[in-house]
């Protein structure tokens, strides 16, 4: 599944912003936590050092006296003290007993101890340090309840900040992508309209004069140059038409006159008939190329108007019905009622005639040719099906090019321009030509937007084209 640039850019912007925010907030959180723990350990170590100095100065008695003073002092209410004998039995302090877990008493993590608070023993997490003083042991710690609360609150604040940053990042990312890629989408739609035939349109250039405006200006210059080259090509085609078609027509007329002359011998008549047929074939090919060039250059544009599909098909089938009957073929028509398209009636009718004529060339005797029309979604499908040899799947795109004739069809009269013309008419109407297998044979389907959903080029009205 294709992912749009807008989606990828939004995801990338949001991901980068969230990663940056998470890294920044995480760094602040862990630095703060480490600072709080370091500050607590420093206070504990400072208190331990002061007690050790008292012991060195006055021995155990002075140490016990200082510990009792500290326990009674409200300013040291957050500290835990314990002096113990060699067997770790309590001598003085506000801790009930020496920690049983010897491995964590000097660790980084707080240890749970029972501390006396107003004649009540309360279990508290304590960040502690201990030291051995001769035959006695000294333990000093600090209640880390407030630190734990601070760290928990900091964690909640970090998560809340990350959530807020995430929301703002998503909103900003969507806004930036919408503003940044909105112009790209506008350019894409405009280019699609130009490709569909609105060649007079140009991509809008804003007054911001940024990279998008430079791209739009360059693209508009490319379109102008393309129009100039196309106009030159059409002029050259018209000049060729004037310089070559008239002599060819005169040659064909003289050959026809020679064929009707009384003094033409049978041998010469046979040669003249062959030359006349070749000249006629050359004129047909030349006229087809000229008409296709004018169609693709929108020189054949006329007014687009709503037409009834059943009436169009009826007129074309009435024209080809007798020819099909003479060829031993049957034209079968199946048209849904109330089908309408906005189209150039003459061009669409000629395209349908080309499809029927092409089917008649390859349909075997005694078989039928089906002409059908139905609604499919927001388009009208007009199809012509035969039961001939068909076209191999790898060649179905190639036969829509000019002058392409597959090897089996070279013995059949034709110019190799019929399907090219039909495809050009389909594009002019905002539609497509599809070739599929009819098992056996070929099914050619014109997909033309219906009257309501038609996206045809903005063409001049019929009155505007009148001289």
Coordinates of C-alpha atoms in Angstrom, one line a residue:
X1 CA 0.0 0.0 0.0
X2 CA 1.4 3.4 -1.0
X3 CA 2.1 5.8 1.8
X4 CA 1.7 9.5 1.0
X5 CA 4.5 12.0 1.5
X6 CA 2.2 13.9 3.9
X7 CA 1.9 10.8 6.1
X8 CA 5.6 10.0 6.0
X9 CA 6.5 13.6 6.7
X10 CA 4.0 13.9 9.6
X11 CA 5.2 10.6 11.1
X12 CA 8.9 11.6 10.8
X13 CA 8.2 15.1 12.3
X14 CA 6.2 13.6 15.2
X15 CA 8.7 10.8 15.8
X16 CA 11.7 13.2 15.8
X17 CA 10.0 15.7 18.2
X18 CA 8.8 13.0 20.5
X19 CA 12.2 11.4 20.6
X20 CA 13.8 14.8 21.4
X21 CA 11.3 15.6 24.1
X22 CA 11.6 12.1 25.7
X23 CA 15.4 12.4 25.7
X24 CA 15.3 15.9 27.2
X25 CA 12.7 15.1 29.8
X26 CA 14.3 11.8 30.6
X27 CA 17.7 13.5 31.1
X28 CA 16.1 16.1 33.4
X29 CA 14.4 13.4 35.4
X30 CA 17.4 11.2 35.9
X31 CA 19.7 14.1 36.6
X32 CA 17.3 15.4 39.3
X33 CA 16.8 11.9 40.9
X34 CA 20.6 11.4 40.9
X35 CA 21.0 14.9 42.5
X36 CA 18.5 14.2 45.2
X37 CA 20.1 10.9 46.1
X38 CA 23.6 12.4 46.0
X39 CA 22.4 15.2 48.3
X40 CA 20.9 12.7 50.8
X41 CA 24.1 10.6 50.8
X42 CA 26.2 13.7 51.3
X43 CA 24.1 14.7 54.4
X44 CA 24.4 11.2 55.8
X45 CA 28.1 11.1 55.3
X46 CA 28.6 14.5 56.8
X47 CA 26.6 13.5 59.9
X48 CA 28.5 10.2 60.1
X49 CA 31.8 12.1 60.0
X50 CA 30.8 14.5 62.8
X51 CA 29.9 11.6 65.0
X52 CA 33.2 9.8 64.3
X53 CA 35.1 13.0 65.2
X54 CA 33.2 13.1 68.6
X55 CA 34.1 9.4 69.2
X56 CA 37.7 10.1 68.5
X57 CA 37.6 13.0 70.9
X58 CA 35.7 11.5 73.8
X59 CA 35.2 7.8 73.2
X60 CA 32.0 5.8 73.4
X61 CA 30.4 7.9 76.2
X62 CA 30.7 11.1 74.2
X63 CA 29.4 9.4 71.1
X64 CA 26.3 8.1 73.0
X65 CA 25.7 11.5 74.5
X66 CA 25.9 13.2 71.1
X67 CA 23.6 10.6 69.5
X68 CA 21.0 11.1 72.3
X69 CA 21.2 14.9 71.8
X70 CA 20.7 14.5 68.1
X71 CA 17.7 12.1 68.6
X72 CA 16.1 14.7 70.9
X73 CA 16.9 17.6 68.5
X74 CA 13.9 18.4 66.1
X75 CA 16.3 19.7 63.5
X76 CA 17.7 16.2 63.2
X77 CA 14.3 14.5 63.2
X78 CA 14.9 13.1 59.7
X79 CA 18.0 11.2 60.7
X80 CA 18.3 7.7 62.1
X81 CA 21.1 6.8 64.6
X82 CA 22.2 3.4 66.1
X83 CA 25.2 2.5 68.2
X84 CA 25.6 -1.2 68.7
X85 CA 27.8 -3.6 70.5
X86 CA 30.1 -6.0 68.7
X87 CA 27.2 -8.5 68.5
X88 CA 25.1 -5.7 66.9
X89 CA 23.0 -5.3 70.0
X90 CA 21.5 -1.8 70.5
X91 CA 23.2 0.6 72.9
X92 CA 21.7 4.0 71.9
X93 CA 19.8 5.7 69.0
X94 CA 16.4 5.8 67.5
X95 CA 16.6 2.7 65.4
X96 CA 15.2 -0.5 67.0
X97 CA 17.8 -3.0 65.7
X98 CA 20.6 -3.4 63.3
X99 CA 19.5 -4.2 59.7
X100 CA 19.5 -8.0 59.1
X101 CA 20.6 -7.5 55.5
X102 CA 24.2 -6.8 55.9
X103 CA 24.7 -6.5 52.1
X104 CA 22.5 -3.4 51.7
X105 CA 23.4 -1.4 54.8
X106 CA 25.9 0.7 52.9
X107 CA 24.3 0.4 49.5
X108 CA 22.8 2.9 47.2
X109 CA 19.2 1.8 47.8
X110 CA 17.3 2.8 50.9
X111 CA 16.8 0.2 53.6
X112 CA 13.6 -0.3 55.6
X113 CA 14.2 0.3 59.3
X114 CA 12.0 0.8 62.4
X115 CA 12.6 4.3 63.7
X116 CA 11.1 5.8 66.9
X117 CA 8.9 8.8 66.3
X118 CA 7.2 10.3 69.4
X119 CA 7.5 7.0 71.3
X120 CA 6.2 5.0 68.4
X121 CA 8.2 2.7 66.2
X122 CA 7.5 3.4 62.5
X123 CA 8.9 1.6 59.5
X124 CA 10.7 4.0 57.2
X125 CA 13.0 3.8 54.1
X126 CA 16.4 5.0 55.2
X127 CA 19.5 5.9 53.2
X128 CA 22.2 4.8 55.5
X129 CA 26.0 4.6 56.1
X130 CA 27.8 2.6 58.8
X131 CA 31.2 2.3 60.3
X132 CA 33.0 0.1 62.8
X133 CA 34.5 2.0 65.8
X134 CA 36.8 -0.4 67.7
X135 CA 34.5 -3.0 69.2
X136 CA 31.3 -1.0 68.4
X137 CA 29.4 -0.2 65.4
X138 CA 27.8 3.1 64.3
X139 CA 24.9 3.5 61.8
X140 CA 23.7 6.8 60.5
X141 CA 20.8 7.2 58.0
X142 CA 18.3 9.7 56.7
X143 CA 14.6 9.1 56.2
X144 CA 14.1 9.1 52.4
X145 CA 10.3 9.2 52.4
X146 CA 10.3 12.8 51.3
X147 CA 12.8 12.0 48.6
X148 CA 10.7 9.1 47.3
X149 CA 7.6 11.4 47.2
X150 CA 9.6 14.0 45.4
X151 CA 10.9 11.5 42.9
X152 CA 7.4 10.0 42.3
X153 CA 5.9 13.5 41.8
X154 CA 8.8 14.3 39.4
X155 CA 8.1 11.1 37.4
X156 CA 4.4 12.0 37.2
X157 CA 5.2 15.5 36.1
X158 CA 7.7 14.1 33.5
X159 CA 5.0 11.7 32.0
X160 CA 2.4 14.5 32.0
X161 CA 4.9 16.8 30.2
X162 CA 5.7 14.1 27.7
X163 CA 1.9 13.6 27.1
X164 CA 1.4 17.3 26.6
X165 CA 4.5 17.5 24.3
X166 CA 3.1 14.6 22.3
X167 CA -0.3 16.3 21.8
X168 CA 1.3 19.6 20.8
X169 CA 3.8 17.7 18.5
X170 CA 1.0 15.9 16.8
X171 CA -1.0 19.1 16.3
X172 CA 2.0 21.0 15.1
X173 CA 3.2 18.2 12.9
X174 CA -0.2 17.9 11.2
X175 CA -0.4 21.7 10.8
X176 CA 3.1 21.9 9.3
X177 CA 2.5 19.0 6.9
X178 CA -0.9 20.4 5.9
X179 CA 0.6 23.8 5.2
X180 CA 3.7 22.5 3.6
X181 CA 2.1 19.8 1.5
X182 CA -1.1 21.5 0.8
X183 CA 0.6 23.5 -2.0
X184 CA 2.1 20.3 -3.3
X185 CA -1.4 18.7 -3.4
X186 CA -2.8 21.9 -5.1
X187 CA 0.0 21.6 -7.7
X188 CA -0.7 17.9 -8.3
X189 CA -4.4 18.6 -8.9
X190 CA -3.6 21.4 -11.3
X191 CA -1.1 19.3 -13.2
X192 CA -3.7 16.5 -13.4
X193 CA -6.2 19.0 -14.9
X194 CA -3.6 20.1 -17.4
X195 CA -2.8 16.5 -18.4
X196 CA -6.6 15.9 -18.8
X197 CA -6.6 18.6 -21.5
X198 CA -6.9 22.0 -19.7
X199 CA -3.6 23.1 -21.3
X200 CA -4.4 26.8 -20.9
X201 CA -4.2 26.5 -17.1
X202 CA -1.1 27.1 -15.2
X203 CA 0.2 26.3 -11.7
X204 CA -0.4 29.1 -9.3
X205 CA 2.6 31.1 -8.1
X206 CA 2.2 32.8 -4.7
X207 CA 3.8 36.0 -3.7
X208 CA 6.0 34.2 -1.1
X209 CA 8.7 33.6 -3.7
X210 CA 9.9 30.4 -2.0
X211 CA 11.1 27.0 -3.4
X212 CA 7.6 25.9 -4.3
X213 CA 7.0 29.1 -6.2
X214 CA 10.2 28.6 -8.1
X215 CA 9.2 25.1 -8.9
X216 CA 5.8 26.3 -10.1
X217 CA 7.3 29.0 -12.2
X218 CA 9.7 26.6 -13.8
X219 CA 6.9 24.2 -14.6
X220 CA 4.8 27.0 -16.1
X221 CA 7.7 27.9 -18.3
X222 CA 8.0 24.3 -19.4
X223 CA 4.3 24.3 -20.3
X224 CA 4.7 27.5 -22.3
X225 CA 7.6 26.0 -24.2
X226 CA 5.7 22.8 -24.7
X227 CA 2.7 24.8 -26.2
X228 CA 5.1 26.7 -28.4
X229 CA 6.7 23.5 -29.7
X230 CA 3.3 21.9 -30.2
X231 CA 2.1 24.9 -32.1
X232 CA 5.1 24.6 -34.3
X233 CA 4.5 20.9 -34.9
X234 CA 0.8 21.7 -35.8
X235 CA 1.9 24.4 -38.2
X236 CA 4.4 22.0 -39.8
X237 CA 1.7 19.4 -40.1
X238 CA -0.7 21.9 -41.7
X239 CA 2.1 22.9 -44.1
X240 CA 2.7 19.3 -45.0
X241 CA -1.0 18.8 -45.5
X242 CA -1.1 21.7 -47.9
X243 CA 2.1 20.7 -49.7
X244 CA 1.5 16.9 -50.0
X245 CA -2.2 16.2 -49.7
X246 CA -3.2 18.3 -52.7
X247 CA -0.7 16.6 -55.1
X248 CA -1.7 13.2 -53.8
X249 CA -5.4 14.0 -54.4
X250 CA -4.6 15.2 -57.9
X251 CA -2.6 12.1 -58.6
X252 CA -5.5 10.0 -57.3
X253 CA -8.0 11.9 -59.5
X254 CA -5.8 11.4 -62.6
X255 CA -5.5 7.7 -61.9
X256 CA -9.3 7.4 -61.6
X257 CA -9.7 9.4 -64.8
X258 CA -7.2 7.1 -66.6
X259 CA -9.2 4.1 -65.3
X260 CA -12.4 5.4 -67.0
X261 CA -10.7 6.2 -70.3
X262 CA -11.9 4.1 -73.2
X263 CA -8.5 3.5 -74.6
X264 CA -7.0 2.0 -71.4
X265 CA -5.9 -1.5 -72.1
X266 CA -6.7 -4.3 -69.6
X267 CA -3.1 -4.6 -68.6
X268 CA -2.8 -0.9 -67.9
X269 CA -6.2 -0.9 -66.1
X270 CA -4.9 -3.5 -63.7
X271 CA -1.8 -1.5 -63.0
X272 CA -3.8 1.7 -62.6
X273 CA -6.2 0.1 -60.2
X274 CA -3.3 -1.1 -58.0
X275 CA -1.8 2.4 -58.1
X276 CA -5.1 4.0 -57.3
X277 CA -5.6 1.7 -54.3
X278 CA -2.1 2.4 -53.0
X279 CA -2.7 6.2 -53.4
X280 CA -6.0 5.9 -51.7
X281 CA -4.4 4.0 -48.8
X282 CA -1.7 6.6 -48.6
X283 CA -4.3 9.4 -48.5
X284 CA -6.2 7.6 -45.7
X285 CA -3.0 7.2 -43.7
X286 CA -2.0 10.8 -44.2
X287 CA -5.5 12.1 -43.3
X288 CA -5.6 9.9 -40.2
X289 CA -2.2 11.2 -39.0
X290 CA -3.3 14.7 -39.6
X291 CA -6.6 14.2 -37.8
X292 CA -4.9 12.5 -34.9
X293 CA -2.3 15.2 -34.5
X294 CA -5.1 17.9 -34.5
X295 CA -7.1 15.9 -32.0
X296 CA -4.1 15.4 -29.6
X297 CA -3.3 19.1 -30.0
X298 CA -6.9 20.0 -29.2
X299 CA -7.3 21.6 -32.6
X300 CA -10.5 19.6 -33.1
X301 CA -12.1 20.7 -29.9
X302 CA -15.7 21.5 -30.0
X303 CA -18.4 22.1 -27.5
X304 CA -19.0 19.4 -24.9
X305 CA -22.7 18.8 -24.3
X306 CA -24.9 16.1 -22.7
X307 CA -25.8 13.4 -25.2
X308 CA -28.0 10.3 -25.0
X309 CA -25.8 7.3 -25.4
X310 CA -28.6 5.1 -26.8
X311 CA -29.3 7.5 -29.6
X312 CA -25.6 7.8 -30.4
X313 CA -25.2 4.0 -30.6
X314 CA -28.4 3.7 -32.6
X315 CA -27.1 6.1 -35.3
X316 CA -23.7 4.4 -35.6
X317 CA -25.2 0.9 -35.7
X318 CA -27.7 1.9 -38.3
X319 CA -24.8 3.1 -40.5
X320 CA -22.8 -0.2 -40.1
X321 CA -25.8 -2.6 -39.9
X322 CA -26.1 -3.2 -43.7
X323 CA -22.3 -3.5 -44.0
X324 CA -22.2 -6.1 -41.3
X325 CA -25.1 -8.0 -42.9
X326 CA -23.3 -8.0 -46.2
X327 CA -20.2 -9.4 -44.5
X328 CA -22.2 -12.2 -42.9
X329 CA -22.1 -10.7 -39.4
X330 CA -24.7 -9.6 -36.9
X331 CA -24.6 -6.5 -34.8
X332 CA -26.2 -7.1 -31.4
X333 CA -26.9 -4.1 -29.2
X334 CA -27.5 -4.0 -25.5
X335 CA -27.8 -0.5 -23.9
X336 CA -29.0 0.4 -20.4
X337 CA -31.7 3.1 -20.4
X338 CA -31.1 6.8 -19.5
X339 CA -27.4 6.8 -20.1
X340 CA -26.0 10.3 -20.7
X341 CA -22.5 11.6 -21.1
X342 CA -21.0 15.1 -21.6
X343 CA -19.1 14.6 -24.9
X344 CA -18.4 15.8 -28.4
X345 CA -21.0 13.8 -30.3
X346 CA -19.1 13.7 -33.6
X347 CA -15.8 12.6 -32.1
X348 CA -17.4 10.0 -29.8
X349 CA -19.5 8.7 -32.6
X350 CA -16.4 8.4 -34.9
X351 CA -14.5 6.5 -32.1
X352 CA -17.4 4.1 -31.8
X353 CA -17.5 3.7 -35.6
X354 CA -13.7 2.9 -35.5
X355 CA -14.3 0.2 -32.9
X356 CA -17.1 -1.4 -34.9
X357 CA -15.2 -1.2 -38.2
X358 CA -12.2 -2.8 -36.5
X359 CA -14.3 -5.6 -35.1
X360 CA -15.8 -6.3 -38.5
X361 CA -12.4 -6.7 -40.0
X362 CA -11.5 -9.6 -37.7
X363 CA -14.8 -11.2 -36.7
X364 CA -15.3 -14.6 -38.4
X365 CA -18.2 -15.1 -40.8
X366 CA -21.5 -16.0 -39.2
X367 CA -20.6 -14.7 -35.7
X368 CA -21.9 -11.6 -33.9
X369 CA -20.4 -8.3 -32.8
X370 CA -21.8 -7.1 -29.5
X371 CA -22.2 -3.4 -28.8
X372 CA -23.0 -2.6 -25.2
X373 CA -23.4 0.3 -22.9
X374 CA -23.9 0.4 -19.1
X375 CA -23.1 2.4 -16.1
X376 CA -20.2 1.4 -13.9
X377 CA -19.6 3.6 -10.9
X378 CA -19.2 7.2 -12.0
X379 CA -18.5 6.3 -15.6
X380 CA -20.3 5.1 -18.7
X381 CA -18.8 2.0 -20.4
X382 CA -19.3 1.6 -24.1
X383 CA -17.9 -1.6 -25.4
X384 CA -17.5 -3.4 -28.7
X385 CA -16.8 -7.2 -28.6
X386 CA -15.9 -9.6 -31.4
X387 CA -15.0 -13.3 -31.6
X388 CA -11.9 -13.0 -33.8
X389 CA -8.3 -13.8 -33.0
X390 CA -8.0 -11.1 -30.4
X391 CA -4.8 -9.3 -29.4
X392 CA -2.2 -10.9 -27.1
X393 CA -2.0 -9.3 -23.7
X394 CA 1.6 -8.0 -24.1
X395 CA 0.6 -6.1 -27.3
X396 CA -2.6 -4.4 -26.0
X397 CA -0.8 -1.3 -24.9
X398 CA 1.4 -1.1 -27.9
X399 CA -1.5 -1.2 -30.5
X400 CA -2.7 2.1 -29.1
X401 CA 0.4 3.8 -30.5
X402 CA 0.3 5.3 -34.0
X403 CA 0.9 3.1 -37.1
X404 CA 1.3 -0.1 -35.0
X405 CA 0.0 -3.1 -36.8
X406 CA 0.6 -6.6 -35.5
X407 CA 2.0 -9.2 -37.9
X408 CA -1.3 -11.2 -38.3
X409 CA -3.2 -8.1 -39.3
X410 CA -0.9 -6.8 -42.0
X411 CA -2.9 -8.6 -44.7
X412 CA -6.1 -6.7 -43.5
X413 CA -6.7 -3.3 -45.0
X414 CA -6.1 -0.5 -42.5
X415 CA -3.8 2.3 -41.4
X416 CA -2.9 1.3 -37.9
X417 CA -4.5 4.6 -36.6
X418 CA -8.0 3.4 -35.6
X419 CA -7.3 2.5 -32.0
X420 CA -4.9 5.4 -31.6
X421 CA -7.7 7.7 -32.5
X422 CA -10.2 6.1 -30.1
X423 CA -7.7 6.3 -27.3
X424 CA -7.1 10.0 -28.0
X425 CA -10.9 10.7 -28.0
X426 CA -11.2 8.9 -24.7
X427 CA -8.4 11.0 -23.2
X428 CA -10.0 14.2 -24.6
X429 CA -13.2 13.3 -22.6
X430 CA -11.3 12.5 -19.4
X431 CA -11.7 8.7 -19.9
X432 CA -9.7 5.7 -21.0
X433 CA -9.8 2.9 -23.6
X434 CA -9.4 -0.6 -22.2
X435 CA -8.6 -3.8 -24.3
X436 CA -9.4 -7.1 -22.7
X437 CA -9.8 -10.7 -23.8
X438 CA -13.3 -11.7 -24.9
X439 CA -12.5 -15.4 -24.9
X440 CA -12.3 -15.7 -27.8
X441 CA -11.8 -12.3 -29.5
X442 CA -11.3 -8.8 -28.2
X443 CA -13.4 -6.5 -26.1
X444 CA -12.7 -2.8 -26.5
X445 CA -14.3 -0.6 -23.8
X446 CA -14.5 3.1 -23.6
X447 CA -14.7 4.5 -20.1
X448 CA -16.3 7.9 -20.2
X449 CA -17.3 10.0 -17.1
X450 CA -21.1 10.3 -16.9
X451 CA -22.8 13.7 -17.2
X452 CA -22.6 14.5 -13.5
X453 CA -19.1 13.3 -12.8
X454 CA -17.5 14.3 -16.1
X455 CA -14.1 15.9 -15.8
X456 CA -13.7 17.1 -19.4
X457 CA -11.4 19.9 -20.4
X458 CA -12.7 23.5 -20.3
X459 CA -13.5 23.9 -24.0
X460 CA -14.8 26.9 -26.0
X461 CA -18.5 26.8 -26.8
X462 CA -19.7 25.8 -30.3
X463 CA -20.6 29.4 -31.0
X464 CA -17.1 30.5 -30.2
X465 CA -15.7 28.2 -32.8
X466 CA -17.9 29.5 -35.5
X467 CA -16.1 31.8 -38.0

